[in-house]
Every structure is written in C-alpha cells, then in structure tokens.
mmCIF file with all atom_site columns, C-alpha atoms and ligand atoms in Angstrom:
data_model
loop_
_atom_site.group_PDB
_atom_site.id
_atom_site.type_symbol
_atom_site.label_atom_id
_atom_site.label_alt_id
_atom_site.label_comp_id
_atom_site.label_asym_id
_atom_site.label_entity_id
_atom_site.label_seq_id
_atom_site.pdbx_PDB_ins_code
_atom_site.Cartn_x
_atom_site.Cartn_y
_atom_site.Cartn_z
_atom_site.occupancy
_atom_site.B_iso_or_equiv
_atom_site.pdbx_formal_charge
_atom_site.auth_seq_id
_atom_site.auth_comp_id
_atom_site.auth_asym_id
_atom_site.auth_atom_id
_atom_site.pdbx_PDB_model_num
ATOM   1   C CA  . MET A 1 1   ? 20.652  6.923   17.429  1.00 0.00 ? 1046 MET A CA  1
ATOM   2   C CA  . ARG A 1 2   ? 17.843  6.606   15.258  1.00 0.00 ? 1047 ARG A CA  1
ATOM   3   C CA  . PRO A 1 3   ? 14.430  9.210   15.511  1.00 0.00 ? 1048 PRO A CA  1
ATOM   4   C CA  . LYS A 1 4   ? 10.990  7.847   16.457  1.00 0.00 ? 1049 LYS A CA  1
ATOM   5   C CA  . ILE A 1 5   ? 8.904   6.040   14.041  1.00 0.00 ? 1050 ILE A CA  1
ATOM   6   C CA  . VAL A 1 6   ? 5.692   7.325   13.225  1.00 0.00 ? 1051 VAL A CA  1
ATOM   7   C CA  . LEU A 1 7   ? 2.939   5.113   11.210  1.00 0.00 ? 1052 LEU A CA  1
ATOM   8   C CA  . ALA A 1 8   ? 1.827   7.507   8.796   1.00 0.00 ? 1053 ALA A CA  1
ATOM   9   C CA  . SER A 1 9   ? -1.417  5.410   8.118   1.00 0.00 ? 1054 SER A CA  1
ATOM   10  C CA  . GLY A 1 10  ? -4.942  4.391   9.305   1.00 0.00 ? 1055 GLY A CA  1
ATOM   11  C CA  . SER A 1 11  ? -3.855  1.004   7.626   1.00 0.00 ? 1056 SER A CA  1
ATOM   12  C CA  . PRO A 1 12  ? -4.209  -2.114  9.892   1.00 0.00 ? 1057 PRO A CA  1
ATOM   13  C CA  . ARG A 1 13  ? -1.963  -4.189  7.401   1.00 0.00 ? 1058 ARG A CA  1
ATOM   14  C CA  . ARG A 1 14  ? 0.110   -1.542  7.711   1.00 0.00 ? 1059 ARG A CA  1
ATOM   15  C CA  . ARG A 1 15  ? 0.314   -1.515  11.371  1.00 0.00 ? 1060 ARG A CA  1
ATOM   16  C CA  . GLU A 1 16  ? 0.193   -5.179  11.696  1.00 0.00 ? 1061 GLU A CA  1
ATOM   17  C CA  . LEU A 1 17  ? 2.733   -5.797  9.440   1.00 0.00 ? 1062 LEU A CA  1
ATOM   18  C CA  . LEU A 1 18  ? 5.252   -3.110  11.288  1.00 0.00 ? 1063 LEU A CA  1
ATOM   19  C CA  . ALA A 1 19  ? 4.502   -4.488  13.993  1.00 0.00 ? 1064 ALA A CA  1
ATOM   20  C CA  . GLY A 1 20  ? 5.323   -8.396  13.364  1.00 0.00 ? 1065 GLY A CA  1
ATOM   21  C CA  . LEU A 1 21  ? 8.979   -7.082  13.394  1.00 0.00 ? 1066 LEU A CA  1
ATOM   22  C CA  . GLY A 1 22  ? 9.089   -6.006  16.306  1.00 0.00 ? 1067 GLY A CA  1
ATOM   23  C CA  . VAL A 1 23  ? 9.528   -2.788  15.466  1.00 0.00 ? 1068 VAL A CA  1
ATOM   24  C CA  . PRO A 1 24  ? 8.656   0.150   18.192  1.00 0.00 ? 1069 PRO A CA  1
ATOM   25  C CA  . PHE A 1 25  ? 6.412   2.528   16.463  1.00 0.00 ? 1070 PHE A CA  1
ATOM   26  C CA  . GLU A 1 26  ? 3.706   4.853   16.803  1.00 0.00 ? 1071 GLU A CA  1
ATOM   27  C CA  . VAL A 1 27  ? 0.349   5.891   14.427  1.00 0.00 ? 1072 VAL A CA  1
ATOM   28  C CA  . LYS A 1 28  ? -0.911  9.372   12.829  1.00 0.00 ? 1073 LYS A CA  1
ATOM   29  C CA  . THR A 1 29  ? -3.353  8.713   10.354  1.00 0.00 ? 1074 THR A CA  1
ATOM   30  C CA  . SER A 1 30  ? -2.261  11.046  7.855   1.00 0.00 ? 1075 SER A CA  1
ATOM   31  C CA  . GLN A 1 31  ? -5.488  13.900  6.026   1.00 0.00 ? 1076 GLN A CA  1
ATOM   32  C CA  . VAL A 1 32  ? -4.354  14.067  2.228   1.00 0.00 ? 1077 VAL A CA  1
ATOM   33  C CA  . ASP A 1 33  ? -5.973  14.803  -1.159  1.00 0.00 ? 1078 ASP A CA  1
ATOM   34  C CA  . GLU A 1 34  ? -5.639  11.407  -2.616  1.00 0.00 ? 1079 GLU A CA  1
ATOM   35  C CA  . THR A 1 35  ? -6.733  12.037  -5.916  1.00 0.00 ? 1080 THR A CA  1
ATOM   36  C CA  . PHE A 1 36  ? -3.611  12.178  -8.846  1.00 0.00 ? 1081 PHE A CA  1
ATOM   37  C CA  . ASP A 1 37  ? -3.218  11.834  -12.507 1.00 0.00 ? 1082 ASP A CA  1
ATOM   38  C CA  . PRO A 1 38  ? -4.396  8.693   -14.463 1.00 0.00 ? 1083 PRO A CA  1
ATOM   39  C CA  . SER A 1 39  ? -1.596  9.626   -16.827 1.00 0.00 ? 1084 SER A CA  1
ATOM   40  C CA  . SER A 1 40  ? 1.201   9.793   -14.592 1.00 0.00 ? 1085 SER A CA  1
ATOM   41  C CA  . PRO A 1 41  ? 2.994   6.251   -14.838 1.00 0.00 ? 1086 PRO A CA  1
ATOM   42  C CA  . PRO A 1 42  ? 1.691   4.238   -12.011 1.00 0.00 ? 1087 PRO A CA  1
ATOM   43  C CA  . ASN A 1 43  ? 4.880   4.365   -9.597  1.00 0.00 ? 1088 ASN A CA  1
ATOM   44  C CA  . ALA A 1 44  ? 5.145   7.817   -9.572  1.00 0.00 ? 1089 ALA A CA  1
ATOM   45  C CA  . VAL A 1 45  ? 1.499   7.701   -8.785  1.00 0.00 ? 1090 VAL A CA  1
ATOM   46  C CA  . ALA A 1 46  ? 2.288   5.149   -5.575  1.00 0.00 ? 1091 ALA A CA  1
ATOM   47  C CA  . GLU A 1 47  ? 5.782   6.807   -4.629  1.00 0.00 ? 1092 GLU A CA  1
ATOM   48  C CA  . GLU A 1 48  ? 4.021   10.459  -4.400  1.00 0.00 ? 1093 GLU A CA  1
ATOM   49  C CA  . LEU A 1 49  ? 0.776   9.747   -2.832  1.00 0.00 ? 1094 LEU A CA  1
ATOM   50  C CA  . ALA A 1 50  ? 3.000   7.807   0.058   1.00 0.00 ? 1095 ALA A CA  1
ATOM   51  C CA  . HIS A 1 51  ? 4.728   10.884  -0.212  1.00 0.00 ? 1096 HIS A CA  1
ATOM   52  C CA  . ARG A 1 52  ? 2.269   13.169  0.300   1.00 0.00 ? 1097 ARG A CA  1
ATOM   53  C CA  . LYS A 1 53  ? 0.837   11.083  3.050   1.00 0.00 ? 1098 LYS A CA  1
ATOM   54  C CA  . ALA A 1 54  ? 4.318   11.188  4.816   1.00 0.00 ? 1099 ALA A CA  1
ATOM   55  C CA  . LYS A 1 55  ? 4.767   14.490  4.338   1.00 0.00 ? 1100 LYS A CA  1
ATOM   56  C CA  . ASP A 1 56  ? 1.483   15.375  6.088   1.00 0.00 ? 1101 ASP A CA  1
ATOM   57  C CA  . VAL A 1 57  ? 2.206   13.888  8.964   1.00 0.00 ? 1102 VAL A CA  1
ATOM   58  C CA  . ALA A 1 58  ? 6.001   15.203  9.586   1.00 0.00 ? 1103 ALA A CA  1
ATOM   59  C CA  . ARG A 1 59  ? 4.834   18.520  9.339   1.00 0.00 ? 1104 ARG A CA  1
ATOM   60  C CA  . GLN A 1 60  ? 2.892   18.385  13.128  1.00 0.00 ? 1105 GLN A CA  1
ATOM   61  C CA  . LEU A 1 61  ? 6.251   16.802  14.696  1.00 0.00 ? 1106 LEU A CA  1
ATOM   62  C CA  . ASP A 1 62  ? 9.025   18.213  15.656  1.00 0.00 ? 1107 ASP A CA  1
ATOM   63  C CA  . ALA A 1 63  ? 11.345  15.229  15.534  1.00 0.00 ? 1108 ALA A CA  1
ATOM   64  C CA  . ALA A 1 64  ? 10.062  11.812  14.255  1.00 0.00 ? 1109 ALA A CA  1
ATOM   65  C CA  . LEU A 1 65  ? 10.508  9.077   10.886  1.00 0.00 ? 1110 LEU A CA  1
ATOM   66  C CA  . VAL A 1 66  ? 8.239   8.964   9.314   1.00 0.00 ? 1111 VAL A CA  1
ATOM   67  C CA  . ILE A 1 67  ? 6.446   6.476   7.032   1.00 0.00 ? 1112 ILE A CA  1
ATOM   68  C CA  . GLY A 1 68  ? 4.008   6.415   4.582   1.00 0.00 ? 1113 GLY A CA  1
ATOM   69  C CA  . ALA A 1 69  ? 2.657   4.138   2.031   1.00 0.00 ? 1114 ALA A CA  1
ATOM   70  C CA  . ASP A 1 70  ? 0.946   4.460   -1.050  1.00 0.00 ? 1115 ASP A CA  1
ATOM   71  C CA  . THR A 1 71  ? -0.792  0.278   -2.870  1.00 0.00 ? 1116 THR A CA  1
ATOM   72  C CA  . ILE A 1 72  ? -2.789  0.667   -6.058  1.00 0.00 ? 1117 ILE A CA  1
ATOM   73  C CA  . VAL A 1 73  ? -3.568  -2.165  -8.839  1.00 0.00 ? 1118 VAL A CA  1
ATOM   74  C CA  . VAL A 1 74  ? -2.571  -1.791  -12.036 1.00 0.00 ? 1119 VAL A CA  1
ATOM   75  C CA  . CYS A 1 75  ? -4.869  -3.320  -15.238 1.00 0.00 ? 1120 CYS A CA  1
ATOM   76  C CA  . ASP A 1 76  ? -3.179  -3.186  -18.255 1.00 0.00 ? 1121 ASP A CA  1
ATOM   77  C CA  . GLY A 1 77  ? -2.283  0.545   -17.934 1.00 0.00 ? 1122 GLY A CA  1
ATOM   78  C CA  . GLU A 1 78  ? -4.845  1.648   -16.116 1.00 0.00 ? 1123 GLU A CA  1
ATOM   79  C CA  . ILE A 1 79  ? -5.576  2.373   -12.321 1.00 0.00 ? 1124 ILE A CA  1
ATOM   80  C CA  . LEU A 1 80  ? -7.232  0.431   -10.237 1.00 0.00 ? 1125 LEU A CA  1
ATOM   81  C CA  . GLY A 1 81  ? -7.376  2.333   -6.353  1.00 0.00 ? 1126 GLY A CA  1
ATOM   82  C CA  . LYS A 1 82  ? -10.629 1.217   -3.645  1.00 0.00 ? 1127 LYS A CA  1
ATOM   83  C CA  . PRO A 1 83  ? -13.704 0.414   -4.513  1.00 0.00 ? 1128 PRO A CA  1
ATOM   84  C CA  . ARG A 1 84  ? -16.264 3.005   -4.160  1.00 0.00 ? 1129 ARG A CA  1
ATOM   85  C CA  . ASP A 1 85  ? -19.234 0.728   -3.325  1.00 0.00 ? 1130 ASP A CA  1
ATOM   86  C CA  . GLU A 1 86  ? -19.963 -2.593  -3.508  1.00 0.00 ? 1131 GLU A CA  1
ATOM   87  C CA  . GLN A 1 87  ? -20.987 -2.521  -7.671  1.00 0.00 ? 1132 GLN A CA  1
ATOM   88  C CA  . GLU A 1 88  ? -17.382 -0.968  -8.198  1.00 0.00 ? 1133 GLU A CA  1
ATOM   89  C CA  . ALA A 1 89  ? -15.892 -3.843  -6.074  1.00 0.00 ? 1134 ALA A CA  1
ATOM   90  C CA  . VAL A 1 90  ? -17.830 -6.070  -8.716  1.00 0.00 ? 1135 VAL A CA  1
ATOM   91  C CA  . GLN A 1 91  ? -16.717 -4.606  -11.748 1.00 0.00 ? 1136 GLN A CA  1
ATOM   92  C CA  . MET A 1 92  ? -12.682 -4.274  -10.397 1.00 0.00 ? 1137 MET A CA  1
ATOM   93  C CA  . LEU A 1 93  ? -13.137 -8.298  -9.731  1.00 0.00 ? 1138 LEU A CA  1
ATOM   94  C CA  . SER A 1 94  ? -15.009 -8.889  -12.677 1.00 0.00 ? 1139 SER A CA  1
ATOM   95  C CA  . ARG A 1 95  ? -11.832 -7.315  -14.857 1.00 0.00 ? 1140 ARG A CA  1
ATOM   96  C CA  . LEU A 1 96  ? -9.071  -9.115  -12.668 1.00 0.00 ? 1141 LEU A CA  1
ATOM   97  C CA  . GLN A 1 97  ? -10.244 -12.287 -12.759 1.00 0.00 ? 1142 GLN A CA  1
ATOM   98  C CA  . GLY A 1 98  ? -8.304  -14.995 -14.914 1.00 0.00 ? 1143 GLY A CA  1
ATOM   99  C CA  . ARG A 1 99  ? -5.575  -12.603 -15.633 1.00 0.00 ? 1144 ARG A CA  1
ATOM   100 C CA  . ALA A 1 100 ? -2.283  -11.014 -14.428 1.00 0.00 ? 1145 ALA A CA  1
ATOM   101 C CA  . HIS A 1 101 ? -2.502  -7.737  -13.037 1.00 0.00 ? 1146 HIS A CA  1
ATOM   102 C CA  . GLN A 1 102 ? 0.748   -5.580  -11.134 1.00 0.00 ? 1147 GLN A CA  1
ATOM   103 C CA  . VAL A 1 103 ? 0.340   -4.673  -7.300  1.00 0.00 ? 1148 VAL A CA  1
ATOM   104 C CA  . TYR A 1 104 ? 2.409   -0.905  -6.818  1.00 0.00 ? 1149 TYR A CA  1
ATOM   105 C CA  . THR A 1 105 ? 3.281   -0.133  -3.442  1.00 0.00 ? 1150 THR A CA  1
ATOM   106 C CA  . GLY A 1 106 ? 4.987   3.239   -3.251  1.00 0.00 ? 1151 GLY A CA  1
ATOM   107 C CA  . ILE A 1 107 ? 6.775   3.887   0.095   1.00 0.00 ? 1152 ILE A CA  1
ATOM   108 C CA  . ALA A 1 108 ? 8.524   7.512   1.584   1.00 0.00 ? 1153 ALA A CA  1
ATOM   109 C CA  . LEU A 1 109 ? 10.349  8.343   4.438   1.00 0.00 ? 1154 LEU A CA  1
ATOM   110 C CA  . VAL A 1 110 ? 10.493  11.775  5.713   1.00 0.00 ? 1155 VAL A CA  1
ATOM   111 C CA  . GLU A 1 111 ? 13.077  12.505  8.576   1.00 0.00 ? 1156 GLU A CA  1
ATOM   112 C CA  . VAL A 1 112 ? 12.323  15.632  10.408  1.00 0.00 ? 1157 VAL A CA  1
ATOM   113 C CA  . ALA A 1 113 ? 14.613  17.412  13.362  1.00 0.00 ? 1158 ALA A CA  1
ATOM   114 C CA  . ASP A 1 114 ? 13.364  20.663  15.303  1.00 0.00 ? 1159 ASP A CA  1
ATOM   115 C CA  . GLY A 1 115 ? 10.752  20.594  13.488  1.00 0.00 ? 1160 GLY A CA  1
ATOM   116 C CA  . HIS A 1 116 ? 12.128  20.674  10.426  1.00 0.00 ? 1161 HIS A CA  1
ATOM   117 C CA  . VAL A 1 117 ? 12.039  18.147  6.980   1.00 0.00 ? 1162 VAL A CA  1
ATOM   118 C CA  . VAL A 1 118 ? 15.535  16.989  6.988   1.00 0.00 ? 1163 VAL A CA  1
ATOM   119 C CA  . ARG A 1 119 ? 16.038  14.061  4.811   1.00 0.00 ? 1164 ARG A CA  1
ATOM   120 C CA  . GLU A 1 120 ? 13.055  12.155  2.147   1.00 0.00 ? 1165 GLU A CA  1
ATOM   121 C CA  . ARG A 1 121 ? 13.177  8.702   0.446   1.00 0.00 ? 1166 ARG A CA  1
ATOM   122 C CA  . VAL A 1 122 ? 10.693  7.038   -1.926  1.00 0.00 ? 1167 VAL A CA  1
ATOM   123 C CA  . SER A 1 123 ? 10.745  4.327   -3.381  1.00 0.00 ? 1168 SER A CA  1
ATOM   124 C CA  . HIS A 1 124 ? 8.101   1.325   -4.742  1.00 0.00 ? 1169 HIS A CA  1
ATOM   125 C CA  . ARG A 1 125 ? 8.387   -2.519  -5.280  1.00 0.00 ? 1170 ARG A CA  1
ATOM   126 C CA  . MET A 1 126 ? 6.232   -4.239  -7.463  1.00 0.00 ? 1171 MET A CA  1
ATOM   127 C CA  . THR A 1 127 ? 4.217   -7.701  -7.546  1.00 0.00 ? 1172 THR A CA  1
ATOM   128 C CA  . HIS A 1 128 ? 2.759   -9.357  -10.318 1.00 0.00 ? 1173 HIS A CA  1
ATOM   129 C CA  . VAL A 1 129 ? -0.441  -10.727 -8.935  1.00 0.00 ? 1174 VAL A CA  1
ATOM   130 C CA  . TRP A 1 130 ? -2.555  -13.661 -11.077 1.00 0.00 ? 1175 TRP A CA  1
ATOM   131 C CA  . MET A 1 131 ? -5.955  -13.975 -10.194 1.00 0.00 ? 1176 MET A CA  1
ATOM   132 C CA  . ARG A 1 132 ? -7.702  -17.391 -11.247 1.00 0.00 ? 1177 ARG A CA  1
ATOM   133 C CA  . SER A 1 133 ? -11.390 -17.209 -12.881 1.00 0.00 ? 1178 SER A CA  1
ATOM   134 C CA  . LEU A 1 134 ? -13.877 -16.658 -10.843 1.00 0.00 ? 1179 LEU A CA  1
ATOM   135 C CA  . SER A 1 135 ? -18.056 -16.955 -11.696 1.00 0.00 ? 1180 SER A CA  1
ATOM   136 C CA  . ASP A 1 136 ? -20.396 -14.400 -10.971 1.00 0.00 ? 1181 ASP A CA  1
ATOM   137 C CA  . GLU A 1 137 ? -21.429 -16.316 -7.647  1.00 0.00 ? 1182 GLU A CA  1
ATOM   138 C CA  . LYS A 1 138 ? -17.835 -16.036 -6.364  1.00 0.00 ? 1183 LYS A CA  1
ATOM   139 C CA  . ILE A 1 139 ? -17.023 -12.751 -6.724  1.00 0.00 ? 1184 ILE A CA  1
ATOM   140 C CA  . SER A 1 140 ? -21.192 -11.726 -5.387  1.00 0.00 ? 1185 SER A CA  1
ATOM   141 C CA  . TRP A 1 141 ? -20.027 -14.314 -2.356  1.00 0.00 ? 1186 TRP A CA  1
ATOM   142 C CA  . TYR A 1 142 ? -16.332 -12.035 -2.252  1.00 0.00 ? 1187 TYR A CA  1
ATOM   143 C CA  . VAL A 1 143 ? -17.827 -8.846  -2.602  1.00 0.00 ? 1188 VAL A CA  1
ATOM   144 C CA  . ASP A 1 144 ? -20.989 -9.690  0.001   1.00 0.00 ? 1189 ASP A CA  1
ATOM   145 C CA  . SER A 1 145 ? -18.085 -10.379 3.035   1.00 0.00 ? 1190 SER A CA  1
ATOM   146 C CA  . LYS A 1 146 ? -17.051 -6.580  2.646   1.00 0.00 ? 1191 LYS A CA  1
ATOM   147 C CA  . GLU A 1 147 ? -14.006 -7.533  2.623   1.00 0.00 ? 1192 GLU A CA  1
ATOM   148 C CA  . PRO A 1 148 ? -13.079 -5.711  -0.564  1.00 0.00 ? 1193 PRO A CA  1
ATOM   149 C CA  . LEU A 1 149 ? -14.121 -2.354  0.126   1.00 0.00 ? 1194 LEU A CA  1
ATOM   150 C CA  . ASP A 1 150 ? -11.144 -1.107  1.606   1.00 0.00 ? 1195 ASP A CA  1
ATOM   151 C CA  . LYS A 1 151 ? -8.929  -2.483  -0.564  1.00 0.00 ? 1196 LYS A CA  1
ATOM   152 C CA  . ALA A 1 152 ? -6.939  -1.055  -3.799  1.00 0.00 ? 1197 ALA A CA  1
ATOM   153 C CA  . GLY A 1 153 ? -8.225  -3.913  -6.507  1.00 0.00 ? 1198 GLY A CA  1
ATOM   154 C CA  . ALA A 1 154 ? -11.113 -4.425  -4.114  1.00 0.00 ? 1199 ALA A CA  1
ATOM   155 C CA  . TYR A 1 155 ? -9.624  -7.226  -3.258  1.00 0.00 ? 1200 TYR A CA  1
ATOM   156 C CA  . GLY A 1 156 ? -6.806  -8.649  -0.199  1.00 0.00 ? 1201 GLY A CA  1
ATOM   157 C CA  . ILE A 1 157 ? -4.477  -11.263 -0.738  1.00 0.00 ? 1202 ILE A CA  1
ATOM   158 C CA  . GLN A 1 158 ? -3.877  -12.162 2.949   1.00 0.00 ? 1203 GLN A CA  1
ATOM   159 C CA  . GLY A 1 159 ? -7.724  -12.906 3.726   1.00 0.00 ? 1204 GLY A CA  1
ATOM   160 C CA  . LEU A 1 160 ? -10.397 -14.771 1.946   1.00 0.00 ? 1205 LEU A CA  1
ATOM   161 C CA  . GLY A 1 161 ? -8.671  -13.499 -0.819  1.00 0.00 ? 1206 GLY A CA  1
ATOM   162 C CA  . ALA A 1 162 ? -6.270  -15.659 -0.918  1.00 0.00 ? 1207 ALA A CA  1
ATOM   163 C CA  . CYS A 1 163 ? -8.591  -18.161 -2.658  1.00 0.00 ? 1208 CYS A CA  1
ATOM   164 C CA  . LEU A 1 164 ? -9.134  -16.025 -5.199  1.00 0.00 ? 1209 LEU A CA  1
ATOM   165 C CA  . ILE A 1 165 ? -5.429  -15.856 -5.777  1.00 0.00 ? 1210 ILE A CA  1
ATOM   166 C CA  . ASP A 1 166 ? -3.060  -18.125 -8.264  1.00 0.00 ? 1211 ASP A CA  1
ATOM   167 C CA  . LYS A 1 167 ? 0.109   -16.904 -7.321  1.00 0.00 ? 1212 LYS A CA  1
ATOM   168 C CA  . ILE A 1 168 ? 2.540   -13.871 -7.860  1.00 0.00 ? 1213 ILE A CA  1
ATOM   169 C CA  . ASP A 1 169 ? 6.023   -13.139 -8.836  1.00 0.00 ? 1214 ASP A CA  1
ATOM   170 C CA  . GLY A 1 170 ? 7.584   -10.197 -6.383  1.00 0.00 ? 1215 GLY A CA  1
ATOM   171 C CA  . CYS A 1 171 ? 7.506   -9.067  -2.789  1.00 0.00 ? 1216 CYS A CA  1
ATOM   172 C CA  . TYR A 1 172 ? 3.911   -10.949 -1.060  1.00 0.00 ? 1217 TYR A CA  1
ATOM   173 C CA  . PHE A 1 173 ? 4.111   -7.636  1.856   1.00 0.00 ? 1218 PHE A CA  1
ATOM   174 C CA  . ASN A 1 174 ? 3.766   -5.547  -0.772  1.00 0.00 ? 1219 ASN A CA  1
ATOM   175 C CA  . VAL A 1 175 ? 0.511   -6.906  -2.313  1.00 0.00 ? 1220 VAL A CA  1
ATOM   176 C CA  . VAL A 1 176 ? -0.376  -6.746  1.698   1.00 0.00 ? 1221 VAL A CA  1
ATOM   177 C CA  . GLY A 1 177 ? 0.695   -2.847  1.592   1.00 0.00 ? 1222 GLY A CA  1
ATOM   178 C CA  . LEU A 1 178 ? 4.014   -2.037  2.552   1.00 0.00 ? 1223 LEU A CA  1
ATOM   179 C CA  . SER A 1 179 ? 7.209   -4.350  1.172   1.00 0.00 ? 1224 SER A CA  1
ATOM   180 C CA  . LEU A 1 180 ? 9.460   -5.137  4.362   1.00 0.00 ? 1225 LEU A CA  1
ATOM   181 C CA  . VAL A 1 181 ? 12.412  -6.083  2.647   1.00 0.00 ? 1226 VAL A CA  1
ATOM   182 C CA  . GLU A 1 182 ? 12.193  -2.091  0.837   1.00 0.00 ? 1227 GLU A CA  1
ATOM   183 C CA  . LEU A 1 183 ? 11.516  -0.386  3.673   1.00 0.00 ? 1228 LEU A CA  1
ATOM   184 C CA  . ASP A 1 184 ? 14.619  -2.178  5.917   1.00 0.00 ? 1229 ASP A CA  1
ATOM   185 C CA  . GLN A 1 185 ? 16.624  -1.290  2.802   1.00 0.00 ? 1230 GLN A CA  1
ATOM   186 C CA  . MET A 1 186 ? 15.161  2.305   2.371   1.00 0.00 ? 1231 MET A CA  1
ATOM   187 C CA  . PHE A 1 187 ? 16.865  2.792   6.359   1.00 0.00 ? 1232 PHE A CA  1
ATOM   188 C CA  . GLN A 1 188 ? 19.899  1.118   5.556   1.00 0.00 ? 1233 GLN A CA  1
ATOM   189 C CA  . ASP A 1 189 ? 20.330  3.772   3.196   1.00 0.00 ? 1234 ASP A CA  1
ATOM   190 C CA  . MET A 1 190 ? 19.517  6.452   5.541   1.00 0.00 ? 1235 MET A CA  1
ATOM   191 C CA  . GLY A 1 191 ? 22.399  4.845   8.082   1.00 0.00 ? 1236 GLY A CA  1
ATOM   192 C CA  . TYR A 1 192 ? 19.487  3.040   10.220  1.00 0.00 ? 1237 TYR A CA  1
ATOM   193 C CA  . SER A 1 193 ? 18.033  0.025   11.488  1.00 0.00 ? 1238 SER A CA  1
ATOM   194 C CA  . LEU A 1 194 ? 14.774  -0.549  10.683  1.00 0.00 ? 1239 LEU A CA  1
ATOM   195 C CA  . VAL A 1 195 ? 14.077  -3.562  13.452  1.00 0.00 ? 1240 VAL A CA  1
ATOM   196 C CA  . PRO A 1 196 ? 15.388  -4.077  16.803  1.00 0.00 ? 1241 PRO A CA  1
HETATM 197 C C1  . TTP B 2 .   ? -4.084  -5.696  -3.291  1.00 0.00 ? 767  TTP B C1  1
HETATM 198 C C2  . TTP B 2 .   ? -3.991  -5.394  -1.731  1.00 0.00 ? 767  TTP B C2  1
HETATM 199 C C3  . TTP B 2 .   ? -4.684  -4.391  -1.066  1.00 0.00 ? 767  TTP B C3  1
HETATM 200 N N1  . TTP B 2 .   ? -4.416  -4.330  0.199   1.00 0.00 ? 767  TTP B N1  1
HETATM 201 C C4  . TTP B 2 .   ? -4.897  -2.760  0.762   1.00 0.00 ? 767  TTP B C4  1
HETATM 202 C C5  . TTP B 2 .   ? -3.734  -2.335  1.122   1.00 0.00 ? 767  TTP B C5  1
HETATM 203 C C6  . TTP B 2 .   ? -4.689  -0.619  1.832   1.00 0.00 ? 767  TTP B C6  1
HETATM 204 O O1  . TTP B 2 .   ? -4.437  -0.869  3.259   1.00 0.00 ? 767  TTP B O1  1
HETATM 205 C C7  . TTP B 2 .   ? -5.152  -0.723  0.832   1.00 0.00 ? 767  TTP B C7  1
HETATM 206 C C8  . TTP B 2 .   ? -5.216  0.574   -0.470  1.00 0.00 ? 767  TTP B C8  1
HETATM 207 O O2  . TTP B 2 .   ? -4.953  1.639   0.096   1.00 0.00 ? 767  TTP B O2  1
HETATM 208 P P1  . TTP B 2 .   ? -4.618  2.827   0.799   1.00 0.00 ? 767  TTP B P1  1
HETATM 209 O O3  . TTP B 2 .   ? -4.649  3.902   0.311   1.00 0.00 ? 767  TTP B O3  1
HETATM 210 O O4  . TTP B 2 .   ? -3.053  2.223   0.329   1.00 0.00 ? 767  TTP B O4  1
HETATM 211 O O5  . TTP B 2 .   ? -3.732  2.712   2.083   1.00 0.00 ? 767  TTP B O5  1
HETATM 212 P P2  . TTP B 2 .   ? -5.593  3.083   3.283   1.00 0.00 ? 767  TTP B P2  1
HETATM 213 O O6  . TTP B 2 .   ? -6.571  4.302   2.956   1.00 0.00 ? 767  TTP B O6  1
HETATM 214 O O7  . TTP B 2 .   ? -5.888  1.677   3.937   1.00 0.00 ? 767  TTP B O7  1
HETATM 215 O O8  . TTP B 2 .   ? -4.821  3.179   5.104   1.00 0.00 ? 767  TTP B O8  1
HETATM 216 P P3  . TTP B 2 .   ? -3.438  4.734   4.401   1.00 0.00 ? 767  TTP B P3  1
HETATM 217 O O9  . TTP B 2 .   ? -3.478  6.252   3.022   1.00 0.00 ? 767  TTP B O9  1
HETATM 218 O O10 . TTP B 2 .   ? -4.277  5.408   6.129   1.00 0.00 ? 767  TTP B O10 1
HETATM 219 O O11 . TTP B 2 .   ? -2.945  4.372   4.806   1.00 0.00 ? 767  TTP B O11 1
HETATM 220 O O12 . TTP B 2 .   ? -5.759  -1.798  0.120   1.00 0.00 ? 767  TTP B O12 1
HETATM 221 C C9  . TTP B 2 .   ? -4.615  -5.217  1.003   1.00 0.00 ? 767  TTP B C9  1
HETATM 222 O O13 . TTP B 2 .   ? -4.878  -4.991  1.636   1.00 0.00 ? 767  TTP B O13 1
HETATM 223 N N2  . TTP B 2 .   ? -4.693  -6.042  0.929   1.00 0.00 ? 767  TTP B N2  1
HETATM 224 C C10 . TTP B 2 .   ? -3.964  -7.058  -1.200  1.00 0.00 ? 767  TTP B C10 1
HETATM 225 O O14 . TTP B 2 .   ? -4.356  -7.778  -1.493  1.00 0.00 ? 767  TTP B O14 1
#
C-alpha cells in the first residue's frame, strides 16, 4: 500500500497542480538553506535543492512519501532564482526578454517508514522557454503587478506572465513548478501509483 503523500512545499502552484490530479496529500513546508554552488550544473542544483526540501520534511515524519521540488531558470548557463526585489525582477526580465532560456525543476521523493528513510529518488525535467521582446514599459507593468516576486526568473507562465511567453518546448507543468508526468514516472519506478 502506498504511504501517505506529503508535499514539502510552500508553493501554491505545486499544491494546485497536485490537487488537480485528485491526489490526496498533506502539506508540510520545509525550512532549508537554499544557497547553492553557482558553478554546479543546473540539473544538479535543482535536484539537490529538491532533495534538501524533501529530506528536511521527511526527518520530521514516521511514515510518508515526501515530495520536494525546486525550480530554477537558466540563462546562458547562469542560474536565476527568485528576485530579491522589484529592481532585480526588472533586471531578470530585461535579460530574459526576446530570447530563449531553460527552466529546470528538480523533484525528490523520500520514503520514510518507522521514522527511517527507506528509499530516495531524485530527477528533473528541463523545458526551453522563449520570451517575447518586451519594452521597458511592459516590464514595469508586469513588475508592478507583483507577480514576479515569488517566482524563479521573475515570471509565472501561468498568470499574467502568459502574455510574455511566445512558446515552449517541453513540459508546461515543469515551468509552473512540478512536472506531473515526471512525478508519475517516479512513483511508477517506486512501484506506486500517483493518481488514485
Ligand atoms: C518559471 C516559473 C516559476 N514559478 C515558481 C514555481 C516556484 O514556486 C517558484 C520557484 O521557487 P522554488 O524555490 O522552486 O519554490 P518555492 O520557494 O515557491 O516553494 P518551496 O521551496 O516551499 O517548494 O517559481 C512559477 O510559478 N511559474 C513560472 O513560470
């Protein structure tokens, strides 16, 4: 039987995505240091941060399958996390506009039984995203909406930010913060079913 699912995330997007599948789950937000070595490859950074979040929540539980995730935006090999303030959001969007970048989301599954970690899996997906050319006015309008502030790369493809994105190549949900097809595959690899 599948253990109870715990989503180790404070991200409302991830909760909505999982809830949209009809999966029963609990939420427990992790409190981890999200600093990383900027010289590490982006896939390794996204996986490592996802793993840290899942482990942090798993160690507080007796029995569960804990899901951690982390999303980063990569432009010319440089990792962009969430902007610190509006000024940094403007800088990020000025850099991303009119060209392609990559979005990586790492996913970690940590299974706990009798208070011990019994199995762990980490994986990631990458999606290419093309942002349209943006005038300074358009960037100011978007930053004024406050939407960029809690999002990697200072945009959300699922909200007003949809007006900024020309096209993508890869999983859409990976950009929003959790690739459901990757998660389903990881559950399957562990011998579990994600969807009820
Ligand atoms: C690129 C992009 C990112 N994002 C969001 C997803 C994540 O919530 C956020 C990246 O920050 P994360 O550190 O991955 O996640 P979080 O801090 O929001 O939540 P937690 O660590 O508790 O799991 O950016 C979007 O919502 N839409 C997008 O198009």
